[in-house]
mmCIF file of C-alpha atoms in Angstrom:
data_model
loop_
_atom_site.group_PDB
_atom_site.id
_atom_site.type_symbol
_atom_site.label_atom_id
_atom_site.label_comp_id
_atom_site.label_asym_id
_atom_site.label_seq_id
_atom_site.Cartn_x
_atom_site.Cartn_y
_atom_site.Cartn_z
ATOM 1 C CA MET A 1 5.412 -2.124 -2.512
ATOM 2 C CA THR A 2 6.166 -4.986 -4.839
ATOM 3 C CA ALA A 3 5.765 -3.766 -8.424
ATOM 4 C CA GLN A 4 9.138 -4.116 -10.114
ATOM 5 C CA PRO A 5 10.375 -1.312 -12.405
ATOM 6 C CA PRO A 6 11.967 -2.337 -15.696
ATOM 7 C CA THR A 7 15.308 -0.578 -15.285
ATOM 8 C CA GLY A 8 18.012 -0.075 -12.681
ATOM 9 C CA GLU A 9 21.689 -0.582 -12.017
ATOM 10 C CA PRO A 10 23.051 -3.781 -10.473
ATOM 11 C CA ALA A 11 22.771 -3.932 -6.698
ATOM 12 C CA PRO A 12 25.917 -4.860 -4.717
ATOM 13 C CA PRO A 13 25.885 -8.455 -3.415
ATOM 14 C CA ASP A 14 26.460 -7.299 0.156
ATOM 15 C CA GLY A 15 23.495 -4.898 0.045
ATOM 16 C CA SER A 16 25.647 -1.900 1.001
ATOM 17 C CA LEU A 17 24.361 1.632 0.424
ATOM 18 C CA PRO A 18 26.215 4.815 -0.544
ATOM 19 C CA ALA A 19 27.349 6.961 2.376
ATOM 20 C CA SER A 20 25.155 9.757 1.023
ATOM 21 C CA ALA A 21 22.066 7.577 1.475
ATOM 22 C CA LEU A 22 22.932 6.853 5.114
ATOM 23 C CA ALA A 23 23.924 10.419 5.999
ATOM 24 C CA THR A 24 20.403 11.539 6.929
ATOM 25 C CA LEU A 25 19.172 8.238 8.338
ATOM 26 C CA GLY A 26 16.894 8.871 11.293
ATOM 27 C CA GLN A 27 15.826 12.321 10.120
ATOM 28 C CA ARG A 28 12.766 10.844 8.375
ATOM 29 C CA PRO A 29 10.235 8.237 9.505
ATOM 30 C CA PHE A 30 11.575 4.703 9.136
ATOM 31 C CA GLY A 31 9.285 1.799 8.354
ATOM 32 C CA VAL A 32 9.563 -1.898 7.585
ATOM 33 C CA TYR A 33 7.457 -3.541 4.896
ATOM 34 C CA VAL A 34 7.226 -7.347 4.834
ATOM 35 C CA HIS A 35 5.925 -9.024 1.694
ATOM 36 C CA VAL A 36 4.134 -12.342 2.181
ATOM 37 C CA PRO A 37 3.989 -14.006 -1.259
ATOM 38 C CA PHE A 38 1.439 -16.713 -0.422
ATOM 39 C CA CYS A 39 -2.178 -16.885 -1.606
ATOM 40 C CA ALA A 40 -4.705 -19.704 -1.481
ATOM 41 C CA THR A 41 -5.873 -18.847 -5.019
ATOM 42 C CA ARG A 42 -5.077 -16.191 -7.595
ATOM 43 C CA CYS A 43 -7.743 -13.501 -8.066
ATOM 44 C CA GLY A 44 -8.441 -12.605 -11.680
ATOM 45 C CA TYR A 45 -7.632 -8.889 -11.351
ATOM 46 C CA CYS A 46 -4.450 -9.218 -9.265
ATOM 47 C CA ASP A 47 -0.933 -8.723 -10.664
ATOM 48 C CA PHE A 48 0.908 -8.738 -7.314
ATOM 49 C CA ASN A 49 3.939 -10.954 -6.747
ATOM 50 C CA THR A 50 2.044 -13.900 -5.241
ATOM 51 C CA TYR A 51 2.071 -17.690 -5.559
ATOM 52 C CA THR A 52 -0.238 -20.531 -4.632
ATOM 53 C CA ALA A 53 0.990 -23.670 -2.849
ATOM 54 C CA ASP A 54 0.769 -25.658 -6.099
ATOM 55 C CA GLU A 55 2.964 -23.118 -7.884
ATOM 56 C CA LEU A 56 5.629 -23.153 -5.171
ATOM 57 C CA GLY A 57 5.791 -26.862 -4.416
ATOM 58 C CA PRO A 58 6.925 -28.446 -1.140
ATOM 59 C CA SER A 59 10.214 -26.509 -0.913
ATOM 60 C CA GLY A 60 8.652 -23.062 -1.219
ATOM 61 C CA GLY A 61 6.664 -22.879 2.003
ATOM 62 C CA PHE A 62 6.485 -20.674 5.056
ATOM 63 C CA ARG A 63 9.592 -21.942 6.838
ATOM 64 C CA SER A 64 12.034 -21.357 3.972
ATOM 65 C CA TRP A 65 10.494 -17.915 3.386
ATOM 66 C CA LEU A 66 10.726 -17.045 7.095
ATOM 67 C CA ASP A 67 14.365 -18.143 7.248
ATOM 68 C CA GLY A 68 15.078 -15.870 4.287
ATOM 69 C CA LEU A 69 13.114 -13.025 5.842
ATOM 70 C CA ARG A 70 15.086 -13.222 9.088
ATOM 71 C CA ALA A 71 18.341 -13.235 7.143
ATOM 72 C CA GLU A 72 17.293 -10.202 5.099
ATOM 73 C CA LEU A 73 16.155 -8.217 8.128
ATOM 74 C CA ASP A 74 19.465 -8.948 9.881
ATOM 75 C CA LEU A 75 21.291 -7.893 6.709
ATOM 76 C CA GLY A 76 19.278 -4.676 6.656
ATOM 77 C CA ALA A 77 20.202 -3.841 10.240
ATOM 78 C CA ARG A 78 23.903 -4.388 9.434
ATOM 79 C CA VAL A 79 23.729 -2.221 6.298
ATOM 80 C CA LEU A 80 22.055 0.658 8.117
ATOM 81 C CA ALA A 81 24.532 0.365 10.996
ATOM 82 C CA GLU A 82 27.305 1.281 8.547
ATOM 83 C CA ALA A 83 26.250 4.898 9.086
ATOM 84 C CA GLY A 84 28.072 4.657 12.431
ATOM 85 C CA ARG A 85 24.978 5.629 14.393
ATOM 86 C CA PRO A 86 22.328 3.534 16.128
ATOM 87 C CA VAL A 87 19.873 2.022 13.656
ATOM 88 C CA PRO A 88 16.555 3.848 14.055
ATOM 89 C CA PRO A 89 13.856 1.548 15.435
ATOM 90 C CA ALA A 90 10.891 1.167 13.121
ATOM 91 C CA ASN A 91 8.126 3.757 13.453
ATOM 92 C CA THR A 92 5.831 1.507 11.439
ATOM 93 C CA VAL A 93 5.599 -2.085 10.235
ATOM 94 C CA PHE A 94 3.278 -3.194 7.452
ATOM 95 C CA VAL A 95 2.864 -6.877 6.589
ATOM 96 C CA GLY A 96 1.272 -7.147 3.143
ATOM 97 C CA GLY A 97 0.920 -9.518 0.269
ATOM 98 C CA GLY A 98 -0.345 -11.851 -0.812
ATOM 99 C CA THR A 99 -2.431 -13.100 2.090
ATOM 100 C CA PRO A 100 -0.557 -12.623 5.389
ATOM 101 C CA SER A 101 -3.438 -14.113 7.385
ATOM 102 C CA LEU A 102 -2.637 -17.499 5.819
ATOM 103 C CA LEU A 103 0.331 -17.566 8.222
ATOM 104 C CA GLY A 104 -2.037 -17.543 11.181
ATOM 105 C CA ASP A 105 -1.536 -15.425 14.274
ATOM 106 C CA ALA A 106 1.437 -17.557 15.361
ATOM 107 C CA GLY A 107 3.221 -17.135 12.022
ATOM 108 C CA LEU A 108 2.560 -13.395 11.970
ATOM 109 C CA GLY A 109 3.878 -13.245 15.519
ATOM 110 C CA GLU A 110 7.134 -14.804 14.308
ATOM 111 C CA VAL A 111 7.323 -12.209 11.531
ATOM 112 C CA LEU A 112 7.001 -9.360 14.010
ATOM 113 C CA ASP A 113 9.535 -10.977 16.355
ATOM 114 C CA ALA A 114 11.989 -11.039 13.432
ATOM 115 C CA VAL A 115 11.514 -7.298 12.908
ATOM 116 C CA ARG A 116 11.958 -6.634 16.629
ATOM 117 C CA SER A 117 15.188 -8.622 16.818
ATOM 118 C CA SER A 118 16.746 -6.868 13.803
ATOM 119 C CA PHE A 119 15.639 -3.238 13.606
ATOM 120 C CA GLY A 120 13.688 -2.960 16.839
ATOM 121 C CA LEU A 121 10.345 -1.205 17.314
ATOM 122 C CA ARG A 122 9.492 2.140 18.810
ATOM 123 C CA GLY A 123 7.222 1.838 21.811
ATOM 124 C CA ASP A 124 4.444 3.628 19.944
ATOM 125 C CA ALA A 125 5.010 1.876 16.607
ATOM 126 C CA GLU A 126 2.078 1.321 14.265
ATOM 127 C CA VAL A 127 2.047 -2.372 13.288
ATOM 128 C CA THR A 128 -0.362 -3.379 10.518
ATOM 129 C CA THR A 129 -1.158 -6.640 8.806
ATOM 130 C CA GLU A 130 -3.387 -7.191 5.820
ATOM 131 C CA SER A 131 -5.830 -10.057 6.175
ATOM 132 C CA ASN A 132 -8.267 -11.949 4.010
ATOM 133 C CA PRO A 133 -11.596 -12.177 5.869
ATOM 134 C CA GLU A 134 -11.913 -15.902 5.136
ATOM 135 C CA SER A 135 -8.656 -16.760 6.916
ATOM 136 C CA THR A 136 -9.446 -14.929 10.142
ATOM 137 C CA SER A 137 -11.355 -15.722 13.337
ATOM 138 C CA PRO A 138 -11.842 -14.209 16.802
ATOM 139 C CA GLU A 139 -8.919 -16.327 18.051
ATOM 140 C CA PHE A 140 -6.747 -15.081 15.151
ATOM 141 C CA PHE A 141 -7.323 -11.442 16.093
ATOM 142 C CA GLU A 142 -6.746 -12.113 19.765
ATOM 143 C CA GLY A 143 -3.430 -13.746 18.861
ATOM 144 C CA LEU A 144 -2.436 -10.743 16.751
ATOM 145 C CA ARG A 145 -3.078 -8.393 19.656
ATOM 146 C CA ARG A 146 -0.919 -10.508 21.958
ATOM 147 C CA ALA A 147 1.840 -10.536 19.327
ATOM 148 C CA GLY A 148 1.912 -6.727 19.218
ATOM 149 C CA TYR A 149 -0.086 -5.781 16.133
ATOM 150 C CA THR A 150 -1.994 -2.517 16.463
ATOM 151 C CA ARG A 151 -3.885 -2.293 13.171
ATOM 152 C CA VAL A 152 -5.675 -4.657 10.753
ATOM 153 C CA SER A 153 -6.500 -4.018 7.099
ATOM 154 C CA LEU A 154 -9.163 -6.339 5.689
ATOM 155 C CA GLY A 155 -9.755 -6.939 1.981
ATOM 156 C CA MET A 156 -13.510 -6.443 1.561
ATOM 157 C CA GLN A 157 -13.648 -5.315 -2.099
ATOM 158 C CA SER A 158 -17.485 -5.449 -2.218
ATOM 159 C CA SER A 159 -20.515 -6.710 -0.334
ATOM 160 C CA ALA A 160 -22.233 -7.745 -3.578
ATOM 161 C CA GLU A 161 -21.871 -11.438 -4.359
ATOM 162 C CA HIS A 162 -21.914 -11.000 -8.143
ATOM 163 C CA VAL A 163 -19.153 -8.355 -7.925
ATOM 164 C CA LEU A 164 -16.976 -10.646 -5.813
ATOM 165 C CA ARG A 165 -17.578 -13.370 -8.380
ATOM 166 C CA VAL A 166 -16.274 -11.159 -11.222
ATOM 167 C CA LEU A 167 -13.217 -10.306 -9.109
ATOM 168 C CA GLU A 168 -12.793 -14.021 -8.320
ATOM 169 C CA ARG A 169 -12.721 -13.295 -4.610
ATOM 170 C CA ARG A 170 -13.574 -16.320 -2.487
ATOM 171 C CA HIS A 171 -14.926 -14.731 0.696
ATOM 172 C CA THR A 172 -18.674 -14.493 1.253
ATOM 173 C CA PRO A 173 -20.260 -11.026 1.078
ATOM 174 C CA GLY A 174 -20.831 -10.591 4.819
ATOM 175 C CA ARG A 175 -17.583 -12.092 6.065
ATOM 176 C CA ALA A 176 -15.494 -8.891 5.858
ATOM 177 C CA VAL A 177 -17.904 -6.986 8.108
ATOM 178 C CA ALA A 178 -18.016 -9.882 10.573
ATOM 179 C CA ALA A 179 -14.205 -10.032 10.609
ATOM 180 C CA ALA A 180 -13.957 -6.290 11.231
ATOM 181 C CA LYS A 181 -16.303 -6.624 14.207
ATOM 182 C CA GLU A 182 -14.252 -9.550 15.530
ATOM 183 C CA ALA A 183 -11.092 -7.447 15.278
ATOM 184 C CA ARG A 184 -12.741 -4.607 17.186
ATOM 185 C CA ALA A 185 -13.943 -7.054 19.846
ATOM 186 C CA ALA A 186 -10.366 -8.368 20.206
ATOM 187 C CA GLY A 187 -9.216 -4.869 21.133
ATOM 188 C CA PHE A 188 -8.113 -3.338 17.821
ATOM 189 C CA ASP A 189 -8.885 0.374 17.815
ATOM 190 C CA HIS A 190 -7.721 0.710 14.218
ATOM 191 C CA VAL A 191 -9.428 -1.481 11.609
ATOM 192 C CA SER A 192 -9.540 -0.696 7.894
ATOM 193 C CA LEU A 193 -11.655 -2.116 5.075
ATOM 194 C CA ASP A 194 -10.440 -2.024 1.451
ATOM 195 C CA LEU A 195 -12.982 -1.539 -1.348
ATOM 196 C CA ILE A 196 -12.672 -1.826 -5.119
ATOM 197 C CA TYR A 197 -15.113 0.137 -7.262
ATOM 198 C CA GLY A 198 -15.876 0.099 -10.970
ATOM 199 C CA THR A 199 -15.933 -3.679 -11.405
ATOM 200 C CA PRO A 200 -17.860 -4.700 -14.557
ATOM 201 C CA GLY A 201 -21.463 -5.345 -13.554
ATOM 202 C CA GLU A 202 -21.287 -3.258 -10.379
ATOM 203 C CA ARG A 203 -24.355 -1.023 -9.969
ATOM 204 C CA THR A 204 -24.637 2.165 -7.953
ATOM 205 C CA GLU A 205 -26.767 0.344 -5.414
ATOM 206 C CA ASP A 206 -24.074 -2.349 -5.096
ATOM 207 C CA LEU A 207 -21.458 0.235 -4.157
ATOM 208 C CA ARG A 208 -23.859 1.996 -1.818
ATOM 209 C CA GLY A 209 -24.522 -1.342 -0.126
ATOM 210 C CA SER A 210 -20.794 -1.943 0.277
ATOM 211 C CA LEU A 211 -20.330 1.472 1.868
ATOM 212 C CA ASP A 212 -23.262 0.926 4.213
ATOM 213 C CA ALA A 213 -21.806 -2.445 5.211
ATOM 214 C CA ALA A 214 -18.380 -0.912 5.875
ATOM 215 C CA LEU A 215 -19.947 1.783 8.056
ATOM 216 C CA ASP A 216 -21.991 -0.844 9.882
ATOM 217 C CA ALA A 217 -18.706 -2.502 10.818
ATOM 218 C CA GLU A 218 -17.729 0.732 12.634
ATOM 219 C CA VAL A 219 -14.220 0.781 11.187
ATOM 220 C CA ASP A 220 -12.146 3.943 11.480
ATOM 221 C CA HIS A 221 -10.489 3.711 8.054
ATOM 222 C CA VAL A 222 -11.609 2.881 4.520
ATOM 223 C CA SER A 223 -9.477 2.578 1.378
ATOM 224 C CA ALA A 224 -11.253 2.630 -1.987
ATOM 225 C CA TYR A 225 -9.488 1.985 -5.284
ATOM 226 C CA SER A 226 -10.875 2.029 -8.790
ATOM 227 C CA LEU A 227 -10.494 -1.242 -10.638
ATOM 228 C CA ILE A 228 -7.473 -1.232 -12.932
ATOM 229 C CA VAL A 229 -7.268 -3.965 -15.541
ATOM 230 C CA GLU A 230 -3.594 -4.913 -15.396
ATOM 231 C CA ASP A 231 -1.836 -6.508 -18.363
ATOM 232 C CA GLY A 232 -1.169 -10.202 -17.931
ATOM 233 C CA THR A 233 -4.046 -10.873 -15.545
ATOM 234 C CA ALA A 234 -6.965 -13.231 -16.130
ATOM 235 C CA MET A 235 -9.287 -10.220 -16.129
ATOM 236 C CA ALA A 236 -7.258 -8.524 -18.869
ATOM 237 C CA ARG A 237 -7.597 -11.628 -21.011
ATOM 238 C CA LYS A 238 -11.375 -11.618 -20.482
ATOM 239 C CA VAL A 239 -11.556 -7.953 -21.476
ATOM 240 C CA ARG A 240 -9.466 -8.645 -24.568
ATOM 241 C CA ARG A 241 -11.817 -11.472 -25.568
ATOM 242 C CA GLY A 242 -14.840 -9.239 -25.053
ATOM 243 C CA GLU A 243 -16.159 -11.245 -22.093
ATOM 244 C CA LEU A 244 -15.938 -8.204 -19.787
ATOM 245 C CA PRO A 245 -16.075 -4.477 -20.594
ATOM 246 C CA MET A 246 -13.326 -2.068 -19.588
ATOM 247 C CA PRO A 247 -14.236 0.129 -16.603
ATOM 248 C CA ASP A 248 -15.851 3.371 -17.825
ATOM 249 C CA GLU A 249 -14.037 6.575 -16.757
ATOM 250 C CA ASP A 250 -17.256 8.562 -16.250
ATOM 251 C CA VAL A 251 -18.725 5.768 -14.146
ATOM 252 C CA LEU A 252 -15.552 5.626 -12.068
ATOM 253 C CA ALA A 253 -15.800 9.377 -11.401
ATOM 254 C CA ASP A 254 -19.419 9.022 -10.308
ATOM 255 C CA ARG A 255 -18.512 6.125 -8.049
ATOM 256 C CA TYR A 256 -15.689 8.104 -6.440
ATOM 257 C CA GLU A 257 -17.981 11.050 -5.712
ATOM 258 C CA LEU A 258 -20.485 8.685 -4.093
ATOM 259 C CA ILE A 259 -17.768 7.146 -1.912
ATOM 260 C CA ASP A 260 -16.493 10.544 -0.792
ATOM 261 C CA SER A 261 -20.001 11.796 -0.057
ATOM 262 C CA VAL A 262 -21.139 8.761 1.944
ATOM 263 C CA LEU A 263 -17.938 8.444 3.939
ATOM 264 C CA GLY A 264 -17.739 12.176 4.557
ATOM 265 C CA GLU A 265 -21.287 12.307 5.906
ATOM 266 C CA ALA A 266 -20.394 9.429 8.241
ATOM 267 C CA GLY A 267 -17.391 11.309 9.656
ATOM 268 C CA LEU A 268 -14.562 9.777 7.623
ATOM 269 C CA GLY A 269 -12.555 12.498 5.894
ATOM 270 C CA TRP A 270 -10.155 11.995 3.020
ATOM 271 C CA TYR A 271 -6.467 12.400 3.808
ATOM 272 C CA GLU A 272 -5.150 10.853 0.580
ATOM 273 C CA VAL A 273 -7.006 10.541 -2.705
ATOM 274 C CA SER A 274 -7.990 6.892 -2.060
ATOM 275 C CA ASN A 275 -8.073 6.846 1.748
ATOM 276 C CA TRP A 276 -10.513 8.092 4.396
ATOM 277 C CA ALA A 277 -10.193 8.068 8.192
ATOM 278 C CA THR A 278 -12.165 9.215 11.226
ATOM 279 C CA ASP A 279 -9.261 11.270 12.601
ATOM 280 C CA GLY A 280 -5.492 11.646 12.528
ATOM 281 C CA ALA A 281 -4.923 8.647 14.779
ATOM 282 C CA ALA A 282 -6.818 6.417 12.335
ATOM 283 C CA ARG A 283 -4.656 7.306 9.322
ATOM 284 C CA CYS A 284 -2.160 4.732 8.079
ATOM 285 C CA LEU A 285 1.176 6.169 9.151
ATOM 286 C CA HIS A 286 3.107 3.581 7.180
ATOM 287 C CA ASN A 287 1.571 4.646 3.877
ATOM 288 C CA ILE A 288 1.968 8.313 4.788
ATOM 289 C CA GLY A 289 5.674 7.519 5.083
ATOM 290 C CA TYR A 290 5.655 6.416 1.430
ATOM 291 C CA TRP A 291 3.784 9.516 0.269
ATOM 292 C CA GLN A 292 6.020 11.895 2.225
ATOM 293 C CA GLY A 293 9.341 10.447 1.115
ATOM 294 C CA GLY A 294 10.242 8.490 4.225
ATOM 295 C CA ASP A 295 12.723 5.635 4.490
ATOM 296 C CA TRP A 296 11.719 1.992 4.636
ATOM 297 C CA TRP A 297 13.235 -1.446 4.294
ATOM 298 C CA GLY A 298 11.083 -3.747 2.181
ATOM 299 C CA ALA A 299 11.763 -7.397 3.001
ATOM 300 C CA GLY A 300 10.504 -10.404 1.083
ATOM 301 C CA PRO A 301 10.344 -11.540 -2.548
ATOM 302 C CA GLY A 302 9.827 -8.607 -4.908
ATOM 303 C CA ALA A 303 9.643 -6.038 -2.087
ATOM 304 C CA HIS A 304 10.853 -2.465 -2.635
ATOM 305 C CA SER A 305 12.977 -0.378 -0.289
ATOM 306 C CA HIS A 306 14.005 3.280 -0.108
ATOM 307 C CA VAL A 307 16.684 4.906 2.017
ATOM 308 C CA GLY A 308 18.059 8.407 1.448
ATOM 309 C CA GLY A 309 17.283 8.651 -2.257
ATOM 310 C CA VAL A 310 18.304 5.076 -3.126
ATOM 311 C CA ARG A 311 15.540 2.682 -4.158
ATOM 312 C CA TRP A 312 16.037 -1.040 -4.703
ATOM 313 C CA TRP A 313 13.874 -4.091 -5.257
ATOM 314 C CA ASN A 314 14.292 -7.770 -4.511
ATOM 315 C CA VAL A 315 14.254 -10.808 -6.740
ATOM 316 C CA LYS A 316 10.678 -11.926 -7.202
ATOM 317 C CA HIS A 317 10.496 -15.701 -6.887
ATOM 318 C CA PRO A 318 10.445 -17.054 -3.298
ATOM 319 C CA ALA A 319 12.800 -19.941 -4.096
ATOM 320 C CA ARG A 320 15.383 -17.603 -5.625
ATOM 321 C CA TYR A 321 14.936 -15.162 -2.733
ATOM 322 C CA SER A 322 15.632 -17.864 -0.132
ATOM 323 C CA ALA A 323 18.564 -19.323 -2.070
ATOM 324 C CA VAL A 324 20.361 -15.979 -2.436
ATOM 325 C CA LEU A 325 20.029 -15.225 1.265
ATOM 326 C CA GLU A 326 21.130 -18.731 2.228
ATOM 327 C CA ALA A 327 24.278 -18.043 0.212
ATOM 328 C CA GLY A 328 24.917 -14.959 2.347
ATOM 329 C CA GLU A 329 24.096 -12.365 -0.299
ATOM 330 C CA SER A 330 21.560 -9.575 -0.616
ATOM 331 C CA PRO A 331 18.330 -10.485 -2.449
ATOM 332 C CA ALA A 332 18.287 -7.085 -4.182
ATOM 333 C CA ALA A 333 17.887 -7.518 -7.943
ATOM 334 C CA ALA A 334 18.698 -3.926 -8.931
ATOM 335 C CA ARG A 335 18.536 -0.377 -7.650
ATOM 336 C CA GLU A 336 18.132 3.253 -8.675
ATOM 337 C CA VAL A 337 19.969 6.244 -7.218
ATOM 338 C CA LEU A 338 17.601 9.186 -7.460
ATOM 339 C CA ASP A 339 19.158 12.571 -8.196
ATOM 340 C CA THR A 340 17.744 15.852 -6.912
ATOM 341 C CA GLU A 341 15.410 16.274 -9.886
ATOM 342 C CA ASP A 342 14.144 12.682 -9.614
ATOM 343 C CA GLN A 343 13.300 13.275 -5.966
ATOM 344 C CA ARG A 344 11.562 16.561 -6.755
ATOM 345 C CA ILE A 345 9.389 14.871 -9.388
ATOM 346 C CA GLU A 346 8.472 12.031 -7.057
ATOM 347 C CA ARG A 347 7.597 14.506 -4.325
ATOM 348 C CA ILE A 348 5.152 16.269 -6.646
ATOM 349 C CA MET A 349 3.626 12.958 -7.754
ATOM 350 C CA LEU A 350 3.081 11.698 -4.214
ATOM 351 C CA GLU A 351 2.487 14.679 -1.938
ATOM 352 C CA LEU A 352 -0.110 16.242 -4.225
ATOM 353 C CA ARG A 353 -2.338 13.241 -3.461
ATOM 354 C CA LEU A 354 -2.496 14.216 0.224
ATOM 355 C CA ALA A 355 -5.133 16.483 1.763
ATOM 356 C CA THR A 356 -2.280 18.574 3.167
ATOM 357 C CA GLY A 357 -0.987 19.073 -0.361
ATOM 358 C CA LEU A 358 2.392 20.077 -1.697
ATOM 359 C CA PRO A 359 4.538 23.152 -0.929
ATOM 360 C CA ALA A 360 4.447 25.364 -4.019
ATOM 361 C CA GLU A 361 8.166 26.058 -3.568
ATOM 362 C CA VAL A 362 8.858 22.536 -4.839
ATOM 363 C CA LEU A 363 7.589 23.571 -8.295
ATOM 364 C CA ASP A 364 9.786 25.157 -10.961
ATOM 365 C CA ASP A 365 8.758 28.364 -12.737
ATOM 366 C CA ALA A 366 6.652 26.542 -15.322
ATOM 367 C CA GLY A 367 5.017 24.484 -12.567
ATOM 368 C CA ARG A 368 4.049 27.615 -10.634
ATOM 369 C CA LEU A 369 2.375 29.058 -13.711
ATOM 370 C CA ALA A 370 0.599 25.736 -14.239
ATOM 371 C CA ALA A 371 -0.574 25.791 -10.622
ATOM 372 C CA LYS A 372 -2.141 29.238 -11.100
ATOM 373 C CA GLN A 373 -3.923 27.974 -14.208
ATOM 374 C CA ALA A 374 -5.096 24.889 -12.303
ATOM 375 C CA VAL A 375 -6.707 27.231 -9.772
ATOM 376 C CA GLN A 376 -8.545 28.982 -12.615
ATOM 377 C CA ASP A 377 -9.684 25.586 -13.889
ATOM 378 C CA GLY A 378 -11.016 24.568 -10.484
ATOM 379 C CA LEU A 379 -8.421 21.848 -9.876
ATOM 380 C CA LEU A 380 -6.384 23.476 -7.081
ATOM 381 C CA ARG A 381 -7.638 25.543 -4.161
ATOM 382 C CA GLY A 382 -6.904 29.226 -4.676
ATOM 383 C CA GLU A 383 -6.702 30.215 -1.001
ATOM 384 C CA ALA A 384 -4.249 27.378 -0.377
ATOM 385 C CA LEU A 385 -1.992 28.468 -3.243
ATOM 386 C CA GLU A 386 -1.952 31.982 -1.793
ATOM 387 C CA ARG A 387 -0.587 30.381 1.389
ATOM 388 C CA GLY A 388 2.071 28.563 -0.638
ATOM 389 C CA ARG A 389 0.493 25.115 -0.924
ATOM 390 C CA CYS A 390 -0.964 23.151 -3.821
ATOM 391 C CA ILE A 391 -4.085 21.354 -2.577
ATOM 392 C CA LEU A 392 -6.511 19.525 -4.825
ATOM 393 C CA THR A 393 -10.138 20.558 -5.002
ATOM 394 C CA ASP A 394 -12.856 17.908 -5.081
ATOM 395 C CA ARG A 395 -12.765 18.078 -8.882
ATOM 396 C CA GLY A 396 -8.988 18.002 -8.813
ATOM 397 C CA ARG A 397 -9.030 14.712 -6.948
ATOM 398 C CA LEU A 398 -10.933 13.139 -9.830
ATOM 399 C CA LEU A 399 -8.175 14.317 -12.190
ATOM 400 C CA ALA A 400 -5.198 14.019 -9.833
ATOM 401 C CA ASP A 401 -2.889 12.306 -12.329
ATOM 402 C CA GLY A 402 -3.608 14.993 -14.908
ATOM 403 C CA VAL A 403 -2.906 17.772 -12.379
ATOM 404 C CA VAL A 404 0.448 16.150 -11.610
ATOM 405 C CA GLN A 405 1.303 16.149 -15.317
ATOM 406 C CA ARG A 406 0.433 19.857 -15.542
ATOM 407 C CA LEU A 407 2.687 20.759 -12.606
ATOM 408 C CA LEU A 408 5.531 18.727 -14.063
ATOM 409 C CA GLY A 409 5.138 20.368 -17.467
#
């Protein structure tokens, strides 16, 4: 959660929230997201808020970031305590980036200790960290388990060497599968592999090989995202110069159907348009919190937060982030207060992506008519709409963004 929107009102220096935002605190799942801004190198397709060591210099390292993180988490606990009720312990923690595994198991242990000492953790909390396969080892995973992590998400992207080369990923094709097996051996019941499909030069057999490799790793969760060429990235510049073609929409649809078929036959069912899991316990509860309108505090440079209809986002550069917190102020750059209609629109945009769908009562009159037409067009399930829910068909998943636009009018 680090993409920064272009607009918003100024955020108060003390980080305080309106009483209306705190009024229902604890009635929804509460999560903590931690953004680690460090990467060893910058991948050509990535537009996340990340920095290499050369870009940050000697003063922008782990310790200054961790000091800032601790200060922000403590600030967050104080802000939420203004509701006059106990701060809800975190249901979920997700450490993302960037490359969190560059911190090592000891550094990630310190991150989780900082969350514990500020917000606290529920006894059954889901605690996830993303990891780059190249910066992991059996000892790393064993250290994560001792620290209290319960789930690992590994960036695999592809098992084809030439695809990884186009993406400018540095790990070797087989390393992600080996890392997943090491995590399982260390005692992790929940291990996820992330795939990217539609990379220029990727063949059907390349994707099939990646899926077979992921299944060979015996993970219980797979995320698969179509390649998006983001403005300002090295890949976008190559596309603009004609060195790489844009991903083809028809090819992307074919690739998605292959992913769904292969994973489904192996016992991984979709629960969100881009995510498959073996069962309910394997689903990423933290991300479900995003899709179902939960509350979360996003800590770290550029991280986003949401509590009770108020969304804010932090300053992006690590040095600025640390300096603001050292001065005793909130790192929030700006915020948005969502009105009832804003929240209704966001609910349609997010919940429709889930296999459980969206309550039809959330739609306005025009949206209900559009939903009936979407059933006729094979995009929504008719029997589900009769029960009062909008649930995408297989074809509807391929056109999910377009279905959302229909329901919003």
